C-alpha positions as semicolon CSV with decimal commas, in nm:
position;residue;x (nm);y (nm);z (nm)
1;X;18,789;5,671;14,923
2;X;18,909;5,729;14,600
3;X;19,221;5,874;14,320
4;X;19,250;6,243;14,313
5;X;19,509;6,427;14,096
6;X;19,675;6,749;14,253
7;X;19,839;6,969;14,062
8;X;20,053;7,251;14,214
9;X;20,252;7,156;14,549
10;X;20,387;7,471;14,646
11;X;20,358;7,617;15,064
12;X;19,993;7,524;15,053
13;X;19,960;7,238;14,823
14;X;20,217;7,002;14,976
15;X;20,046;6,979;15,321
16;X;19,708;6,998;15,158
17;X;19,786;6,656;14,932
18;X;19,930;6,523;15,298
19;X;19,622;6,544;15,468
20;X;19,457;6,395;15,154
21;X;19,656;6,129;15,192
22;X;19,594;6,122;15,622
23;X;19,233;6,062;15,545
24;X;19,272;5,778;15,328
25;X;19,314;5,872;14,937
26;X;19,505;5,753;14,698
27;X;19,687;6,077;14,550
28;X;19,890;6,115;14,193
29;X;20,034;6,417;14,182
30;X;20,209;6,677;13,963
31;X;20,488;6,953;13,999
32;X;20,725;7,161;13,797
33;X;20,973;7,134;14,103
34;X;21,092;6,756;14,122
35;X;21,168;6,853;14,487
36;X;20,801;6,897;14,589
37;X;20,714;6,581;14,403
38;X;20,968;6,411;14,617
39;X;20,857;6,572;14,908
40;X;20,508;6,394;14,910
41;X;20,582;6,137;14,735
42;X;20,775;6,027;15,077
43;X;20,472;6,105;15,260
44;X;20,309;5,822;15,020
45;X;20,128;5,992;14,713
46;X;20,250;5,886;14,324
47;X;20,411;6,131;14,137
48;X;20,328;6,159;13,734
49;X;20,540;6,249;13,487
50;X;20,288;6,463;13,321
51;X;19,988;6,703;13,378
52;X;19,841;6,475;13,136
53;X;19,882;6,153;13,369
54;X;19,676;6,328;13,611
55;X;19,393;6,377;13,346
56;X;19,373;6,075;13,215
57;X;19,333;5,844;13,548
58;X;19,171;6,073;13,776
59;X;18,785;6,203;13,791
60;X;18,909;6,445;14,054
61;X;19,170;6,669;13,965
62;X;19,253;6,952;14,238
63;X;19,487;7,246;14,103
64;X;19,665;7,495;14,361
65;X;19,855;7,751;14,118
66;X;19,973;8,089;14,173
67;X;19,714;8,246;13,956
68;X;19,451;8,274;13,662
69;X;19,751;8,224;13,389
70;X;19,911;7,955;13,529
71;X;19,514;7,825;13,529
72;X;19,442;7,785;13,233
73;X;19,752;7,735;13,100
74;X;19,731;7,371;13,298
75;X;19,374;7,335;13,209
76;X;19,282;7,504;12,866
77;X;19,667;7,403;12,753
78;X;19,870;7,183;12,976
79;X;19,681;6,872;12,911
80;X;19,377;6,845;13,143
81;X;19,104;6,919;12,887
82;X;19,262;6,750;12,615
83;X;19,281;6,445;12,835
84;X;19,014;6,391;13,131
85;X;18,697;6,227;13,027
86;X;18,375;6,352;13,018
87;X;18,231;6,416;13,369
88;X;18,533;6,473;13,569
89;X;18,559;6,777;13,814
90;X;18,852;7,004;13,818
91;X;18,831;7,135;14,146
92;X;19,058;7,470;14,153
93;X;19,223;7,548;14,491
94;X;19,394;7,860;14,317
95;X;19,304;8,217;14,427
96;X;19,215;8,406;14,068
97;X;18,982;8,721;13,934
98;X;18,639;8,570;13,919
99;X;18,608;8,639;13,485
100;X;18,926;8,363;13,487
101;X;18,743;8,118;13,660
102;X;18,431;8,172;13,396
103;X;18,633;8,185;13,128
104;X;18,826;7,851;13,228
105;X;18,456;7,702;13,334
106;X;18,308;7,779;13,022
107;X;18,528;7,596;12,804
108;X;18,556;7,265;13,040
109;X;18,161;7,289;12,987
110;X;18,217;7,234;12,560
111;X;18,394;6,878;12,670
112;X;18,203;6,798;12,953
113;X;18,418;6,857;13,228
114;X;18,304;6,988;13,533
115;X;18,483;7,317;13,717
116;X;18,434;7,506;14,055
117;X;18,638;7,770;14,167
118;X;18,716;7,752;14,483
119;X;18,984;7,955;14,644
120;X;19,124;7,919;15,059
121;X;19,198;8,070;15,370
122;X;19,413;8,024;15,581
123;X;19,755;7,997;15,528
124;X;20,073;7,746;15,552
125;X;19,966;7,665;15,958
126;X;19,576;7,617;15,868
127;X;19,741;7,406;15,503
128;X;19,905;7,194;15,731
129;X;19,666;7,129;16,002
130;X;19,376;7,051;15,776
131;X;19,185;7,377;15,932
132;X;19,135;7,592;15,594
133;X;18,840;7,772;15,527
134;X;18,726;7,684;15,125
135;X;18,491;7,915;14,913
136;X;18,337;7,768;14,652
137;X;18,139;7,882;14,277
138;X;17,985;7,656;14,108
139;X;17,742;7,405;14,023
140;X;17,597;7,311;14,370
141;X;17,496;6,942;14,269
142;X;17,906;6,891;14,140
143;X;17,990;7,065;14,495
144;X;17,813;6,809;14,635
145;X;17,963;6,506;14,491
146;X;18,319;6,665;14,634
147;X;18,248;6,827;14,945
148;X;18,317;6,505;15,177
149;X;18,703;6,453;14,963
150;X;18,759;6,848;15,022
151;X;18,656;6,832;15,365
152;X;18,978;6,614;15,477
153;X;19,186;6,972;15,451
154;X;18,945;7,197;15,591
155;X;18,759;7,282;15,880
156;X;18,484;7,494;15,643
157;X;18,356;7,451;15,288
158;X;18,096;7,687;15,203
159;X;17,927;7,693;14,865
160;X;17,872;8,094;14,800
161;X;17,705;8,071;14,425
162;X;17,735;8,040;14,046
163;X;18,089;7,975;13,897
164;X;18,333;8,303;13,993
165;X;18,135;8,406;14,311
166;X;18,462;8,162;14,533
167;X;18,679;8,380;14,358
168;X;18,506;8,693;14,473
169;X;18,484;8,559;14,833
170;X;18,845;8,492;14,799
171;X;18,922;8,851;14,747
172;X;18,646;9,000;15,000
173;X;18,852;8,827;15,279
174;X;19,221;8,934;15,111
175;X;19,100;9,271;15,121
176;X;18,941;9,202;15,486
177;X;19,327;9,073;15,563
178;X;19,542;9,326;15,414
179;X;19,365;9,592;15,594
180;X;19,322;9,474;15,884
181;X;19,687;9,436;15,930
182;X;19,704;9,758;15,823
183;X;19,537;9,915;16,111
184;X;19,723;9,646;16,295
185;X;20,047;9,795;16,223
186;X;19,928;10,169;16,261
187;X;19,744;10,130;16,625
188;X;20,047;9,918;16,735
189;X;20,358;10,169;16,599
190;X;20,107;10,473;16,781
191;X;20,156;10,226;17,120
192;X;20,518;10,151;17,091
193;X;20,600;10,593;17,012
194;X;20,371;10,659;17,255
195;X;20,552;10,456;17,490
196;X;20,295;10,207;17,557
197;X;20,418;9,836;17,536
198;X;20,259;9,698;17,223
199;X;20,242;9,330;17,396
200;X;20,025;9,506;17,658
201;X;19,826;9,627;17,456
202;X;19,732;9,335;17,221
203;X;19,709;9,100;17,551
204;X;19,415;9,414;17,647
205;X;19,242;9,425;17,311
206;X;19,249;9,061;17,216
207;X;18,963;9,010;17,354
208;X;18,752;9,284;17,247
209;X;18,564;9,468;16,961
210;X;18,919;9,502;16,779
211;X;19,018;9,078;16,815
212;X;19,052;8,886;16,513
213;X;19,174;8,610;16,405
214;X;19,393;8,838;16,166
215;X;19,541;9,008;16,527
216;X;19,576;8,674;16,644
217;X;19,790;8,531;16,372
218;X;20,052;8,825;16,315
219;X;20,067;9,037;16,571
220;X;20,277;8,789;16,771
221;X;20,487;8,766;16,461
222;X;20,522;9,124;16,435
223;X;20,652;9,165;16,820
224;X;20,934;8,858;16,757
225;X;20,983;9,024;16,451
226;X;20,944;8,672;16,259
227;X;20,830;8,757;15,889
228;X;20,911;8,389;15,746
229;X;20,600;8,324;15,468
230;X;20,270;8,123;15,572
231;X;20,145;8,406;15,286
232;X;20,382;8,604;15,085
233;X;20,343;9,005;15,021
234;X;20,409;8,884;14,638
235;X;20,102;8,688;14,630
236;X;19,858;8,932;14,817
237;X;19,983;9,238;14,578
238;X;19,874;8,963;14,326
239;X;19,516;8,863;14,488
240;X;19,460;9,255;14,525
241;X;19,562;9,286;14,193
242;X;19,286;9,093;14,142
243;X;19,005;9,246;14,353
244;X;19,116;9,542;14,204
245;X;19,050;9,468;13,862
246;X;18,689;9,353;13,953
247;X;18,634;9,671;14,141
248;X;18,684;9,872;13,816
249;X;18,526;9,607;13,591
250;X;18,168;9,570;13,874
251;X;18,175;9,952;13,927
252;X;18,298;9,902;14,311
253;X;18,500;10,175;14,462
254;X;18,812;10,030;14,700
255;X;18,983;10,325;14,810
256;X;19,117;10,168;15,143
257;X;19,261;9,868;14,876
258;X;19,377;10,071;14,659
259;X;19,602;10,261;14,948
260;X;19,691;9,885;15,111
261;X;19,826;9,754;14,743
262;X;20,056;10,089;14,743
263;X;20,242;9,960;15,066
264;X;20,250;9,630;14,964
265;X;20,430;9,784;14,573
266;X;20,652;9,981;14,840
267;X;20,739;9,719;15,072
268;X;20,831;9,412;14,732
269;X;21,047;9,743;14,602
270;X;21,230;9,725;14,939
271;X;21,298;9,358;14,872
272;X;21,081;9,174;15,101
273;X;20,809;9,133;14,839
274;X;20,880;8,725;14,976
275;X;20,801;8,822;15,373
276;X;20,517;8,717;15,509
277;X;20,209;8,969;15,456
278;X;20,267;9,060;15,799
279;X;20,565;9,231;15,737
280;X;20,324;9,526;15,634
281;X;20,457;9,667;15,975
282;X;20,790;9,728;15,814
283;X;20,597;10,000;15,642
284;X;20,520;10,173;15,904
285;X;20,888;10,115;16,075
286;X;21,011;10,251;15,812
287;X;20,814;10,578;15,842
288;X;20,835;10,607;16,225
289;X;21,206;10,500;16,285
290;X;21,087;10,244;16,459
291;X;20,979;9,870;16,551
292;X;20,662;9,743;16,666
293;X;20,839;9,506;16,917
294;X;20,831;9,315;17,299
């Protein structure tokens, strides 16, 4: 067992820390919101007064932050680079643009700090039960050093390639999820308007070729009108913005991603930014003047 630093205790970070604690690790945590720190301290973690304290005491530092600017602030300016010993591993589980991951890695290399970009998929439910999918970019030897520790939070941990590969893989994941929810919403509204029970349709097709993890997770929420966030629309907008930016940089066309982004932006403008991304269904409900419900 080892002492792990963990910075960023939001919807995902808190249950991830609790799973590390269950696996027997000592975890030193930091977050700008005191209540988040108190939540995991009550589960057995130790609270740090600063990022610098985390960096000084831990040889493995996990970050779980909203986006690239926050990761850069914490790692490059907030105390990690200034205080971490050479050989420290920074395992960034945030979802950021690949180019930002490469920029942070280059700065870490100069200080002898090892950096891996390792975003996750699965949302809050899989963070809670410790079955996240983790996609990792960076030095494979460094990845192998921490793989067992990361397994306490995940069911799947895959090394995808050089630095930035983890972030690129996550962007692909987020494109597929957004388009899947959009397709499900469009199809189930068709059934609703045609007078065929969406619940029956779900039962009929979920085991066939159209079935997916996304469908199984999100259709029950749509049918119940339950849009409590496991993954917020605001965060999915952030991910698709990174995907579109990256697509432009590398010359990859993303026309359906752009369409999904417009749907999400419309929902945010209508006050749904803090809803779960299953609320993409609300866009179709507004257009059709009907609801997809049991």
